JSON list of C-alpha atoms in Angstrom, two decimals:
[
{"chain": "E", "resi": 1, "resn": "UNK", "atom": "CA", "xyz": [132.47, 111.88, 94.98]},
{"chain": "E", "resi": 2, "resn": "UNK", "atom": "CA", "xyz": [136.14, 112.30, 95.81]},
{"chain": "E", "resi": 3, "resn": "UNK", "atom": "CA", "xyz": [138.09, 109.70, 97.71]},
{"chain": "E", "resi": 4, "resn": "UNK", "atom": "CA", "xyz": [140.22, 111.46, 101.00]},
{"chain": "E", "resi": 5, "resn": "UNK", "atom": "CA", "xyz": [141.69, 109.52, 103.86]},
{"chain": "E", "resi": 6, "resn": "UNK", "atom": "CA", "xyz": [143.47, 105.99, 103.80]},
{"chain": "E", "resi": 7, "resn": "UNK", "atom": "CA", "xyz": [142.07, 103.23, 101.83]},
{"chain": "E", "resi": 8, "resn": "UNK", "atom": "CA", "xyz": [142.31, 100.31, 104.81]},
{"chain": "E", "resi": 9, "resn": "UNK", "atom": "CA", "xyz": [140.10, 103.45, 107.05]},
{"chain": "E", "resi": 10, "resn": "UNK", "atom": "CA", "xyz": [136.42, 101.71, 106.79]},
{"chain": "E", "resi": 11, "resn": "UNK", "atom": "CA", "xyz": [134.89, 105.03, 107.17]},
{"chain": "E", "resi": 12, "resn": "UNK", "atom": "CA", "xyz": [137.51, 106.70, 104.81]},
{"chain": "E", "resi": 13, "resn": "UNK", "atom": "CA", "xyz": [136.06, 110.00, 103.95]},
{"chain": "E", "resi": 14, "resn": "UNK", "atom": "CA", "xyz": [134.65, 111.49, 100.60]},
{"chain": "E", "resi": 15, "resn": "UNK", "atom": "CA", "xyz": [134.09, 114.70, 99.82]},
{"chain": "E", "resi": 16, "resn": "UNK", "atom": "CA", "xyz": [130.25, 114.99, 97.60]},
{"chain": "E", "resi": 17, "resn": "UNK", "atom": "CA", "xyz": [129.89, 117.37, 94.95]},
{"chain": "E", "resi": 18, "resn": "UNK", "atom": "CA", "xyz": [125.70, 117.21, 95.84]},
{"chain": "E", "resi": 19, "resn": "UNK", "atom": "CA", "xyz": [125.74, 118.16, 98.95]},
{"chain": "E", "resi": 20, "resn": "UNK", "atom": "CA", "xyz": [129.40, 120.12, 99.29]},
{"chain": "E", "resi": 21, "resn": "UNK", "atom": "CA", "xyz": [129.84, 117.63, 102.54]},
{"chain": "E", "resi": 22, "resn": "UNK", "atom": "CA", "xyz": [133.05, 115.13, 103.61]},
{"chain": "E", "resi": 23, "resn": "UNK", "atom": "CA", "xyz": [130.30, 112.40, 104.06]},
{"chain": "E", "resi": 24, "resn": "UNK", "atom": "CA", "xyz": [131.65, 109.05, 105.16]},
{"chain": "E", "resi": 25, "resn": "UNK", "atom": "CA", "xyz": [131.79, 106.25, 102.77]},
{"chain": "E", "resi": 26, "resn": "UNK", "atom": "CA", "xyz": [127.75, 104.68, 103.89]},
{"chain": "E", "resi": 27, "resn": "UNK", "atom": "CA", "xyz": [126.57, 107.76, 103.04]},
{"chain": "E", "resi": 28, "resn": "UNK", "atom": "CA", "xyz": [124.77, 108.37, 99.67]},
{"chain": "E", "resi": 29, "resn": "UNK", "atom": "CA", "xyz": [123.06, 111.33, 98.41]},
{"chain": "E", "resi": 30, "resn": "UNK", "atom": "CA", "xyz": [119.74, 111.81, 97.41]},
{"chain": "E", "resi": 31, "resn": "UNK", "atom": "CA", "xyz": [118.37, 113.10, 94.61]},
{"chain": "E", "resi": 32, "resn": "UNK", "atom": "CA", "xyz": [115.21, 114.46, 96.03]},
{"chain": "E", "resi": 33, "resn": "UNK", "atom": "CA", "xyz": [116.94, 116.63, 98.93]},
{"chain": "E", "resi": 34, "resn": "UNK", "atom": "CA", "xyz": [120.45, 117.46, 97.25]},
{"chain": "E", "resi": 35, "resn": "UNK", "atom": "CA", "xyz": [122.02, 115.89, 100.70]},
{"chain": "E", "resi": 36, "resn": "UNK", "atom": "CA", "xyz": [124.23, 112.76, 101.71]},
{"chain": "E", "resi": 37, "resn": "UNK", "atom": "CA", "xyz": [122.42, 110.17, 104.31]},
{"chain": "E", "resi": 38, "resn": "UNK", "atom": "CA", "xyz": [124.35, 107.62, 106.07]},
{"chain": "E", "resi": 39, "resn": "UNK", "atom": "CA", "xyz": [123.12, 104.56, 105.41]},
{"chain": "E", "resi": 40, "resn": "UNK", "atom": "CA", "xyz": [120.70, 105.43, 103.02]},
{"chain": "E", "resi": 41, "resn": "UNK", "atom": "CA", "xyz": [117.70, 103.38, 101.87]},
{"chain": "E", "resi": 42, "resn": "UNK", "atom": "CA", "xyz": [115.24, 105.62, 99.82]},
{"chain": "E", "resi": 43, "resn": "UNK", "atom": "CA", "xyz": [113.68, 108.98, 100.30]},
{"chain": "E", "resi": 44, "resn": "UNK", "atom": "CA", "xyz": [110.23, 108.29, 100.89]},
{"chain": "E", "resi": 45, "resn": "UNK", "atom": "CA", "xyz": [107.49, 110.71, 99.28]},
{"chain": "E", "resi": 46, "resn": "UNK", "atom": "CA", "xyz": [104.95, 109.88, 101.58]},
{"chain": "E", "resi": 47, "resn": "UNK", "atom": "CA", "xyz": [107.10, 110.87, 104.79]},
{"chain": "E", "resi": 48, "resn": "UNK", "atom": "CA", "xyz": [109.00, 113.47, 102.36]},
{"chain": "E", "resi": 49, "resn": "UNK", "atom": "CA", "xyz": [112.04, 112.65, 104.03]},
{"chain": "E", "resi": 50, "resn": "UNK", "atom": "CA", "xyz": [115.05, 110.46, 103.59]},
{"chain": "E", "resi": 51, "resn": "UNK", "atom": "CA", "xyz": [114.71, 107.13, 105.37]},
{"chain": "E", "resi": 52, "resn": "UNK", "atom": "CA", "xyz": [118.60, 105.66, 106.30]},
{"chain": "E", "resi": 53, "resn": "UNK", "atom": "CA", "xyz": [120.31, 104.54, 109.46]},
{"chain": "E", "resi": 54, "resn": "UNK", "atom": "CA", "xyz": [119.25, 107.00, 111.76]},
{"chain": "E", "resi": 55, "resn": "UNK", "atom": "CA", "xyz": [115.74, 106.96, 111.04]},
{"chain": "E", "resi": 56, "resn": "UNK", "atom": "CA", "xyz": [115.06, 102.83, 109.54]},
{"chain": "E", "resi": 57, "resn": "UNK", "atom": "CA", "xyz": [114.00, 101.30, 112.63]},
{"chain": "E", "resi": 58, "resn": "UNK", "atom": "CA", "xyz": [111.08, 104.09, 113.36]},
{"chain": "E", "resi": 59, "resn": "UNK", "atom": "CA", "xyz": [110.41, 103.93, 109.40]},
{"chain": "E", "resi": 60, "resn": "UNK", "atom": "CA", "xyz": [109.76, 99.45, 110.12]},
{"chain": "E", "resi": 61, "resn": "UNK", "atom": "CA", "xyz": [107.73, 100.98, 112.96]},
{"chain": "E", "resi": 62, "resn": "UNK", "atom": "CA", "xyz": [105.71, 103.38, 111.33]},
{"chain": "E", "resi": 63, "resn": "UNK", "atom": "CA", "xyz": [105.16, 100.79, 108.59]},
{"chain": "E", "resi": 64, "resn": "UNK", "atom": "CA", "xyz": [103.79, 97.73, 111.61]},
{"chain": "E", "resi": 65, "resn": "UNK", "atom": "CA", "xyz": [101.74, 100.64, 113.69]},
{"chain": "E", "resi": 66, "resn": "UNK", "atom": "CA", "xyz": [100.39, 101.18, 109.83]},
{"chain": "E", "resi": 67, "resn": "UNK", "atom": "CA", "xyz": [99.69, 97.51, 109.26]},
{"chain": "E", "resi": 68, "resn": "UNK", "atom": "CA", "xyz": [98.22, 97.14, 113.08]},
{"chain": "E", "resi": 69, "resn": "UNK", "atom": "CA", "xyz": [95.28, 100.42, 112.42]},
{"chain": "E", "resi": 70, "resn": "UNK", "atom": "CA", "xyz": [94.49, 98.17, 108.95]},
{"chain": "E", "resi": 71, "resn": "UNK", "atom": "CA", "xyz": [94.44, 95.15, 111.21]},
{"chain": "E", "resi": 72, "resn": "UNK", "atom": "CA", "xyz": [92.33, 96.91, 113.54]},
{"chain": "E", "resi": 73, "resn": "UNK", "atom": "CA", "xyz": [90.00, 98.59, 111.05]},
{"chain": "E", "resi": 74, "resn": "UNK", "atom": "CA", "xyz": [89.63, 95.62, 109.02]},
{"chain": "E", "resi": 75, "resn": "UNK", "atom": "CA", "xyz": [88.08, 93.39, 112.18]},
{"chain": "E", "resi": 76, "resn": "UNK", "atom": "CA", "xyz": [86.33, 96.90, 112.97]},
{"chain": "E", "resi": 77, "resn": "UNK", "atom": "CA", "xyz": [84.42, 97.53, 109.77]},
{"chain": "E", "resi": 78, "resn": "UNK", "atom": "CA", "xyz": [83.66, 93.37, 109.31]},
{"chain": "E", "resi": 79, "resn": "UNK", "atom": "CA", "xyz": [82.30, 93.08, 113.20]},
{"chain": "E", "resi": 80, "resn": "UNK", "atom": "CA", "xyz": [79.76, 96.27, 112.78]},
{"chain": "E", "resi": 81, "resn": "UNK", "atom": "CA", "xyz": [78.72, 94.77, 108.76]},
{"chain": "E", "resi": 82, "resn": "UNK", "atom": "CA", "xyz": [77.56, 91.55, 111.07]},
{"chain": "E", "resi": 83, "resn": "UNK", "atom": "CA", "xyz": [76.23, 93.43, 113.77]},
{"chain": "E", "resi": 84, "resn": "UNK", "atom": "CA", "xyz": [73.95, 95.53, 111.52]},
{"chain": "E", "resi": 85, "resn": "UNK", "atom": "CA", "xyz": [73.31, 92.40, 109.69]},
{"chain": "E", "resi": 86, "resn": "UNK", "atom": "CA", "xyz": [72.06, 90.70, 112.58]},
{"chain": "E", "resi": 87, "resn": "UNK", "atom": "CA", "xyz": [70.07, 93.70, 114.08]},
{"chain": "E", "resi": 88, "resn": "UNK", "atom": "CA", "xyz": [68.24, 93.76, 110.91]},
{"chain": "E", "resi": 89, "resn": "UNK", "atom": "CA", "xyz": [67.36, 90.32, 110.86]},
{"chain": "E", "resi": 90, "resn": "UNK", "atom": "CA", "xyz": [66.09, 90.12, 114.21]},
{"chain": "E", "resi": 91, "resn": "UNK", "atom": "CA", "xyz": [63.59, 92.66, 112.82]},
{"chain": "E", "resi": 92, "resn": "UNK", "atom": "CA", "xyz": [60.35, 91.47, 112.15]},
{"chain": "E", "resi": 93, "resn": "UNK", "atom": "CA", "xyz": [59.52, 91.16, 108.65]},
{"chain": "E", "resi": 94, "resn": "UNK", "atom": "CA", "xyz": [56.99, 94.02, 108.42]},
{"chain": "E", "resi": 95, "resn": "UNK", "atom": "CA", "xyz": [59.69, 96.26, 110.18]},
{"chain": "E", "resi": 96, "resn": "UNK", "atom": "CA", "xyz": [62.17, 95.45, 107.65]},
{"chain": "E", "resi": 97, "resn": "UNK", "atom": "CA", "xyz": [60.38, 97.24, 104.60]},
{"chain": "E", "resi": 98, "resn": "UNK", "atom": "CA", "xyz": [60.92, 100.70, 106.23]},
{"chain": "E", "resi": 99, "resn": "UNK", "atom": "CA", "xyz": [64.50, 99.97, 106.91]},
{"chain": "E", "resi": 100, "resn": "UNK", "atom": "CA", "xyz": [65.78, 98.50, 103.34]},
{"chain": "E", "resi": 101, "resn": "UNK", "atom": "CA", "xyz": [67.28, 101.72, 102.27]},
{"chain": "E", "resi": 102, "resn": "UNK", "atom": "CA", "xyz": [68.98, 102.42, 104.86]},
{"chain": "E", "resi": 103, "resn": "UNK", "atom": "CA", "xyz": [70.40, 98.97, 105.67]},
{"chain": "E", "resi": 104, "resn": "UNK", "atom": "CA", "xyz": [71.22, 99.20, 101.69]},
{"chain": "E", "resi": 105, "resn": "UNK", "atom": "CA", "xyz": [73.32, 101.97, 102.29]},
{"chain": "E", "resi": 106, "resn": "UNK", "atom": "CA", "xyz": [74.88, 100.58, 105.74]},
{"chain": "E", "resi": 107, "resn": "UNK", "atom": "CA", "xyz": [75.50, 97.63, 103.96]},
{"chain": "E", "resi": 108, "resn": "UNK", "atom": "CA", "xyz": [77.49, 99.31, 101.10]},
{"chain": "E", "resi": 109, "resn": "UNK", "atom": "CA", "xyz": [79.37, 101.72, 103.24]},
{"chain": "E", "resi": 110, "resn": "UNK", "atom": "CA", "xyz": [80.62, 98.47, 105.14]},
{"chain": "E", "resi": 111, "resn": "UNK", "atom": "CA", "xyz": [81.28, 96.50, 101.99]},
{"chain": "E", "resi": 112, "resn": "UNK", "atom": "CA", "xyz": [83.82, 99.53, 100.83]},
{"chain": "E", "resi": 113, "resn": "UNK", "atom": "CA", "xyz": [84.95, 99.81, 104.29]},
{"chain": "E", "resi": 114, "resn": "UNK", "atom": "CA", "xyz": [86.30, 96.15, 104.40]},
{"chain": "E", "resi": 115, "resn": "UNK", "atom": "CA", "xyz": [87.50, 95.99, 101.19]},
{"chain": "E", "resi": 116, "resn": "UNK", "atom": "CA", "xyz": [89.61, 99.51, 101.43]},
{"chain": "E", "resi": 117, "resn": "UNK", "atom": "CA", "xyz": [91.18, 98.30, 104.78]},
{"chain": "E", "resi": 118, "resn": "UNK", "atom": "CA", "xyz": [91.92, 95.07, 103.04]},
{"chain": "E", "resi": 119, "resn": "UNK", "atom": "CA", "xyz": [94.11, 96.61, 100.17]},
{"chain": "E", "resi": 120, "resn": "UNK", "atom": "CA", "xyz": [95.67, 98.71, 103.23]},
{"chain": "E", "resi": 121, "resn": "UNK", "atom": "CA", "xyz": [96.30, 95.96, 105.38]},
{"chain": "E", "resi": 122, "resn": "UNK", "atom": "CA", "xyz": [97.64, 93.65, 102.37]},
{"chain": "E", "resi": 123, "resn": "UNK", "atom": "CA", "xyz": [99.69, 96.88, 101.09]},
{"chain": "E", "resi": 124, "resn": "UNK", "atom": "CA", "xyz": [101.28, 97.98, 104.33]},
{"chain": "E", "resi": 125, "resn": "UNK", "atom": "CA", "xyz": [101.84, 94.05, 105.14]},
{"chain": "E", "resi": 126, "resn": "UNK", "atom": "CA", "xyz": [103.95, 93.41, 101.76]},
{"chain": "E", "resi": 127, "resn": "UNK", "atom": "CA", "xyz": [105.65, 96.78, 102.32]},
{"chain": "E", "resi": 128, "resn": "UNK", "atom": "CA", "xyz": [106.87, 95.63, 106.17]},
{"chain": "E", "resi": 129, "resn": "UNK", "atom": "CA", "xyz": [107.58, 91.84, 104.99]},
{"chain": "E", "resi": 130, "resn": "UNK", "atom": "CA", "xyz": [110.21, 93.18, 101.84]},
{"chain": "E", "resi": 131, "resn": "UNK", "atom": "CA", "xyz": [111.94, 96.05, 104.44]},
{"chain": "E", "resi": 132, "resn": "UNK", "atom": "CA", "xyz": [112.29, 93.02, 106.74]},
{"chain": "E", "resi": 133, "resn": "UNK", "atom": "CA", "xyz": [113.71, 90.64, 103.97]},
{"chain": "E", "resi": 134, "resn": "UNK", "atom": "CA", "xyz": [115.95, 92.96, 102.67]},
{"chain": "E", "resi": 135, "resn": "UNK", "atom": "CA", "xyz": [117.40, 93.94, 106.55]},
{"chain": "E", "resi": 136, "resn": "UNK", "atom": "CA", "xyz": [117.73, 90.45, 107.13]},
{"chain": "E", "resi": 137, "resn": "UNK", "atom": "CA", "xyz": [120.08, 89.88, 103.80]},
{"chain": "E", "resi": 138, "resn": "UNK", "atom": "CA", "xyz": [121.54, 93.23, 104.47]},
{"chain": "E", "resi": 139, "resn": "UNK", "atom": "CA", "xyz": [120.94, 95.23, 101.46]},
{"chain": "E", "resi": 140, "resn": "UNK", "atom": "CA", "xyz": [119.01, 98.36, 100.80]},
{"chain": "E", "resi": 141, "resn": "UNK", "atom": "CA", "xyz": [116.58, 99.34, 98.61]},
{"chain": "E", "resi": 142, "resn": "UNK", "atom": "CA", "xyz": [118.69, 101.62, 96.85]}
]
């Protein structure tokens, strides 16, 4: 990048050879797009976009309503494995003979259920709680 404009100008202007743009001096390009964001943080390959100052506080957002479906999920899948649990027990014990497959296979499908919404809860949690450290100190993940 090229330097224009007057060095005591905090958004002094520079001209990037990436994008062929006068960008100002937050700006950063990215490697993925071949264009200068403002502010930029990271291009993000899930979104497949480039996450900076315009777009960081719905990016946080995305990342709680995220962490609030695992939340949701995870209390979800756990409430039906007790539920099913329960309705079995209350079963009487010749009953439950012709039901042990499929409460089996309930049972697994709710097993996998809590523990994938676990690792997405946990995931999405850590993800939110480092974006949130690193606005608080100021710095970006680039």
């Amino acid at each position: 990048m090229e330097r224009g404009g007057s060095t005591s100008d905090k958004k002094a202007v520079f001209f990037c050879h990436i994008c062929n743009n006068y960008v100002d001096r937050t700006a950063k390009p990215c490697g993925q797009c071949n264009k200068c964001v403002k502010g930029f943080d990271h291009h993000c390959l899930w979104l497949n976009n480039c996450i900076g100052s315009a777009n960081y506080s719905r990016f946080i957002g995305l990342i709680t309503v995220y962490l609030s479906h695992g939340i949701f999920s995870l209390n979800l899948a756990i409430s039906v494995h007790y539920m099913e649990q329960a309705a079995y027990e209350s079963k009487p014990i010749d009953e439950r003979g012709k039901m042990e497959r499929m409460h089996l296979f309930k049972d697994i499908l709710s097993v996998i259920s809590i523990v994938i919404e676990t690792v997405k809860s946990l995931a999405s949690l850590t993800l939110l709680i480092w974006h949130i450290y690193l606005a608080c100190i100021g710095i970006t993940t680039y």
